[in-house]
Amino acid sequence: MPVHDALDTLDVFGTHGALPIALAGAVLVVIAWGLGSLFGHGRRTALWVAMLTCLAVIGWLTIGLTVVTHTGGTGGVNLTPGQEIQRALETGAREPWMNLVGNIVLFIPFGTVAALLTKSGFMLRVLTGTALGAALSTLIEATQYLLGRVADVDDIILNTSGAFLGALAAALVLALGEGDEASGRGRGARSRA
């Protein structure tokens, strides 16, 4: 479901858009991870709680709102890559831009958590986060089609881009952290010698 459709849907509930909910979801992911770590439940448990939070926010914005508010329709499929993205870039109108940005932002936390849950390897973390984001987005678009909405390949492209950005950021942070640990171990060994 394009995020601009979610904006219209959310107005029914008296809010001003899906982007604030997506950002709130990202904050909830950080809080879930932090609380899990703080109370000694371990990093992996905290990350799984964060992943469930990501899935709940994404599920609500893409499927939940469709089920609650959609009045039916014939649906459809857009298989022309870049069509809606190009429209957003050319028109500069608010709704297409919100769709473009919102679909990317919505999947950044998911890609980040998926990469953090991947045990090791920079490329493996990036590929895992990106592939899982693409698979989840494809599943969402297929479900929306079955619910009578339009399935759009551009949503998959944008969601996957967001997952990639999140996974890349997590992999970079972890790689830098591992580099600091390795240099710290090397300095410690030299100082003992």
Tab-separated table of C-alpha atoms in Angstrom:
chain	number	residue	atom	x	y	z
A	1	MET	CA	0.000	0.000	0.000
A	2	PRO	CA	1.530	3.329	-0.923
A	3	VAL	CA	2.179	5.441	2.112
A	4	HIS	CA	0.028	8.250	0.675
A	5	ASP	CA	-2.925	5.818	0.846
A	6	ALA	CA	-2.031	5.239	4.479
A	7	LEU	CA	-2.012	9.020	4.972
A	8	ASP	CA	-5.596	9.222	3.755
A	9	THR	CA	-6.523	6.239	5.913
A	10	LEU	CA	-4.848	7.659	8.992
A	11	ASP	CA	-6.749	10.908	8.624
A	12	VAL	CA	-9.856	8.858	9.434
A	13	PHE	CA	-8.289	8.264	12.853
A	14	GLY	CA	-7.488	11.964	13.350
A	15	THR	CA	-3.729	11.827	12.829
A	16	HIS	CA	-1.666	13.599	10.204
A	17	GLY	CA	0.240	10.832	8.451
A	18	ALA	CA	1.969	7.516	8.341
A	19	LEU	CA	5.477	8.952	8.456
A	20	PRO	CA	5.182	9.963	12.140
A	21	ILE	CA	3.899	6.457	12.937
A	22	ALA	CA	6.817	4.893	11.043
A	23	LEU	CA	9.241	7.132	12.948
A	24	ALA	CA	7.505	6.265	16.220
A	25	GLY	CA	7.914	2.610	15.260
A	26	ALA	CA	11.648	3.179	14.788
A	27	VAL	CA	11.817	4.747	18.255
A	28	LEU	CA	9.911	1.758	19.685
A	29	VAL	CA	12.466	-0.572	18.110
A	30	VAL	CA	15.299	1.291	19.844
A	31	ILE	CA	13.394	1.302	23.157
A	32	ALA	CA	12.619	-2.435	22.876
A	33	TRP	CA	16.261	-3.211	22.214
A	34	GLY	CA	17.437	-0.913	25.011
A	35	LEU	CA	15.018	-2.305	27.606
A	36	GLY	CA	15.925	-5.877	26.716
A	37	SER	CA	19.603	-5.084	27.127
A	38	LEU	CA	19.060	-3.054	30.310
A	39	PHE	CA	17.107	-5.759	32.102
A	40	GLY	CA	19.629	-8.446	31.235
A	41	HIS	CA	17.566	-10.374	28.738
A	42	GLY	CA	20.510	-10.446	26.402
A	43	ARG	CA	21.233	-8.721	23.163
A	44	ARG	CA	19.649	-11.378	20.933
A	45	THR	CA	16.390	-11.438	22.890
A	46	ALA	CA	16.230	-7.652	22.767
A	47	LEU	CA	16.851	-7.734	19.010
A	48	TRP	CA	14.042	-10.265	18.524
A	49	VAL	CA	11.689	-8.004	20.489
A	50	ALA	CA	12.798	-5.125	18.251
A	51	MET	CA	12.143	-7.283	15.156
A	52	LEU	CA	8.627	-8.117	16.356
A	53	THR	CA	8.048	-4.402	16.937
A	54	CYS	CA	9.209	-3.646	13.365
A	55	LEU	CA	6.905	-6.312	11.954
A	56	ALA	CA	3.958	-5.027	14.004
A	57	VAL	CA	4.422	-1.428	12.807
A	58	ILE	CA	4.952	-2.470	9.172
A	59	GLY	CA	2.043	-4.900	9.338
A	60	TRP	CA	-0.309	-2.288	10.781
A	61	LEU	CA	0.606	0.404	8.246
A	62	THR	CA	0.494	-1.870	5.206
A	63	ILE	CA	-2.084	-4.576	5.939
A	64	GLY	CA	-3.935	-3.615	9.124
A	65	LEU	CA	-5.119	-0.258	7.849
A	66	THR	CA	-6.182	-1.866	4.569
A	67	VAL	CA	-8.327	-4.420	6.392
A	68	VAL	CA	-9.844	-1.814	8.709
A	69	THR	CA	-10.661	0.877	6.162
A	70	HIS	CA	-10.664	-0.563	2.628
A	71	THR	CA	-14.104	-0.551	1.047
A	72	GLY	CA	-13.277	-3.097	-1.633
A	73	GLY	CA	-12.266	-2.697	-5.209
A	74	THR	CA	-10.738	-4.479	-8.099
A	75	GLY	CA	-7.144	-3.863	-7.164
A	76	GLY	CA	-4.480	-3.982	-9.798
A	77	VAL	CA	-0.806	-4.439	-10.432
A	78	ASN	CA	1.891	-1.975	-11.472
A	79	LEU	CA	4.834	-3.927	-12.860
A	80	THR	CA	6.572	-0.943	-14.469
A	81	PRO	CA	9.659	-0.281	-12.334
A	82	GLY	CA	10.207	3.366	-11.533
A	83	GLN	CA	6.813	4.654	-12.704
A	84	GLU	CA	5.632	5.972	-9.330
A	85	ILE	CA	9.150	6.978	-8.301
A	86	GLN	CA	9.518	9.039	-11.481
A	87	ARG	CA	6.115	10.624	-10.896
A	88	ALA	CA	7.192	11.696	-7.401
A	89	LEU	CA	10.438	13.161	-8.680
A	90	GLU	CA	8.817	14.972	-11.620
A	91	THR	CA	5.732	16.399	-9.951
A	92	GLY	CA	7.219	17.392	-6.630
A	93	ALA	CA	3.708	17.058	-5.167
A	94	ARG	CA	3.425	16.206	-1.477
A	95	GLU	CA	1.636	12.846	-1.730
A	96	PRO	CA	4.027	11.142	-4.180
A	97	TRP	CA	6.989	12.419	-2.162
A	98	MET	CA	5.476	11.115	1.078
A	99	ASN	CA	4.988	7.769	-0.645
A	100	LEU	CA	8.603	7.737	-1.799
A	101	VAL	CA	10.146	8.775	1.524
A	102	GLY	CA	7.681	6.866	3.708
A	103	ASN	CA	8.224	3.541	1.940
A	104	ILE	CA	11.985	3.888	2.429
A	105	VAL	CA	11.842	5.079	6.062
A	106	LEU	CA	9.366	2.347	7.030
A	107	PHE	CA	11.868	-0.427	6.228
A	108	ILE	CA	15.089	1.120	7.599
A	109	PRO	CA	14.543	-0.238	11.153
A	110	PHE	CA	13.653	-3.682	9.747
A	111	GLY	CA	16.877	-3.845	7.714
A	112	THR	CA	18.875	-2.619	10.690
A	113	VAL	CA	17.520	-5.258	13.075
A	114	ALA	CA	17.815	-8.049	10.472
A	115	ALA	CA	21.495	-7.162	9.963
A	116	LEU	CA	22.112	-7.012	13.722
A	117	LEU	CA	20.579	-10.477	14.098
A	118	THR	CA	22.943	-11.886	11.449
A	119	LYS	CA	25.872	-13.464	13.266
A	120	SER	CA	28.877	-12.255	11.268
A	121	GLY	CA	30.290	-10.879	8.077
A	122	PHE	CA	29.761	-7.407	6.641
A	123	MET	CA	28.396	-8.553	3.272
A	124	LEU	CA	26.270	-11.303	4.821
A	125	ARG	CA	24.633	-8.767	7.143
A	126	VAL	CA	23.880	-6.359	4.293
A	127	LEU	CA	22.592	-9.130	2.010
A	128	THR	CA	20.445	-10.689	4.749
A	129	GLY	CA	18.799	-7.403	5.732
A	130	THR	CA	18.188	-6.468	2.101
A	131	ALA	CA	16.878	-9.894	1.035
A	132	LEU	CA	14.535	-10.181	4.010
A	133	GLY	CA	13.253	-6.654	3.329
A	134	ALA	CA	12.592	-7.549	-0.322
A	135	ALA	CA	10.824	-10.772	0.673
A	136	LEU	CA	8.643	-9.032	3.285
A	137	SER	CA	7.737	-6.237	0.870
A	138	THR	CA	6.820	-8.735	-1.865
A	139	LEU	CA	4.619	-10.626	0.598
A	140	ILE	CA	2.915	-7.370	1.606
A	141	GLU	CA	2.251	-6.353	-2.001
A	142	ALA	CA	0.822	-9.808	-2.799
A	143	THR	CA	-1.434	-9.602	0.273
A	144	GLN	CA	-2.600	-6.120	-0.672
A	145	TYR	CA	-3.463	-7.365	-4.159
A	146	LEU	CA	-5.525	-10.178	-2.646
A	147	LEU	CA	-7.294	-7.583	-0.466
A	148	GLY	CA	-8.283	-5.543	-3.535
A	149	ARG	CA	-5.529	-2.914	-3.386
A	150	VAL	CA	-2.929	-2.089	-6.028
A	151	ALA	CA	0.303	-4.082	-5.833
A	152	ASP	CA	3.155	-1.814	-6.945
A	153	VAL	CA	6.670	-2.927	-7.878
A	154	ASP	CA	7.909	0.548	-6.892
A	155	ASP	CA	6.826	-0.094	-3.304
A	156	ILE	CA	9.001	-3.220	-3.331
A	157	ILE	CA	11.921	-1.209	-4.754
A	158	LEU	CA	11.506	1.538	-2.148
A	159	ASN	CA	10.991	-0.846	0.781
A	160	THR	CA	14.011	-2.894	-0.276
A	161	SER	CA	16.069	0.310	-0.533
A	162	GLY	CA	15.092	1.190	3.026
A	163	ALA	CA	16.009	-2.293	4.257
A	164	PHE	CA	19.337	-2.000	2.417
A	165	LEU	CA	20.115	1.362	4.030
A	166	GLY	CA	19.291	0.029	7.491
A	167	ALA	CA	21.326	-3.147	6.955
A	168	LEU	CA	24.270	-1.188	5.561
A	169	ALA	CA	24.265	1.199	8.534
A	170	ALA	CA	24.135	-1.691	11.022
A	171	ALA	CA	26.883	-3.614	9.209
A	172	LEU	CA	29.106	-0.512	9.159
A	173	VAL	CA	28.598	0.144	12.875
A	174	LEU	CA	29.314	-3.494	13.709
A	175	ALA	CA	32.392	-3.550	11.455
A	176	LEU	CA	33.747	-0.408	13.120
A	177	GLY	CA	33.051	-1.906	16.551
A	178	GLU	CA	34.795	-5.146	15.632
A	179	GLY	CA	37.758	-3.150	14.315
A	180	ASP	CA	38.002	-1.243	17.614
A	181	GLU	CA	37.849	-4.504	19.586
A	182	ALA	CA	40.565	-6.078	17.447
A	183	SER	CA	42.866	-3.059	17.808
A	184	GLY	CA	42.182	-2.993	21.576
A	185	ARG	CA	43.137	-6.667	21.874
A	186	GLY	CA	46.299	-6.002	19.875
A	187	ARG	CA	47.302	-3.076	22.116
A	188	GLY	CA	46.571	-5.158	25.230
A	189	ALA	CA	48.779	-7.994	24.019
A	190	ARG	CA	51.618	-5.580	23.182
A	191	SER	CA	51.401	-3.886	26.601
A	192	ARG	CA	51.632	-7.249	28.390
A	193	ALA	CA	54.712	-8.236	26.402
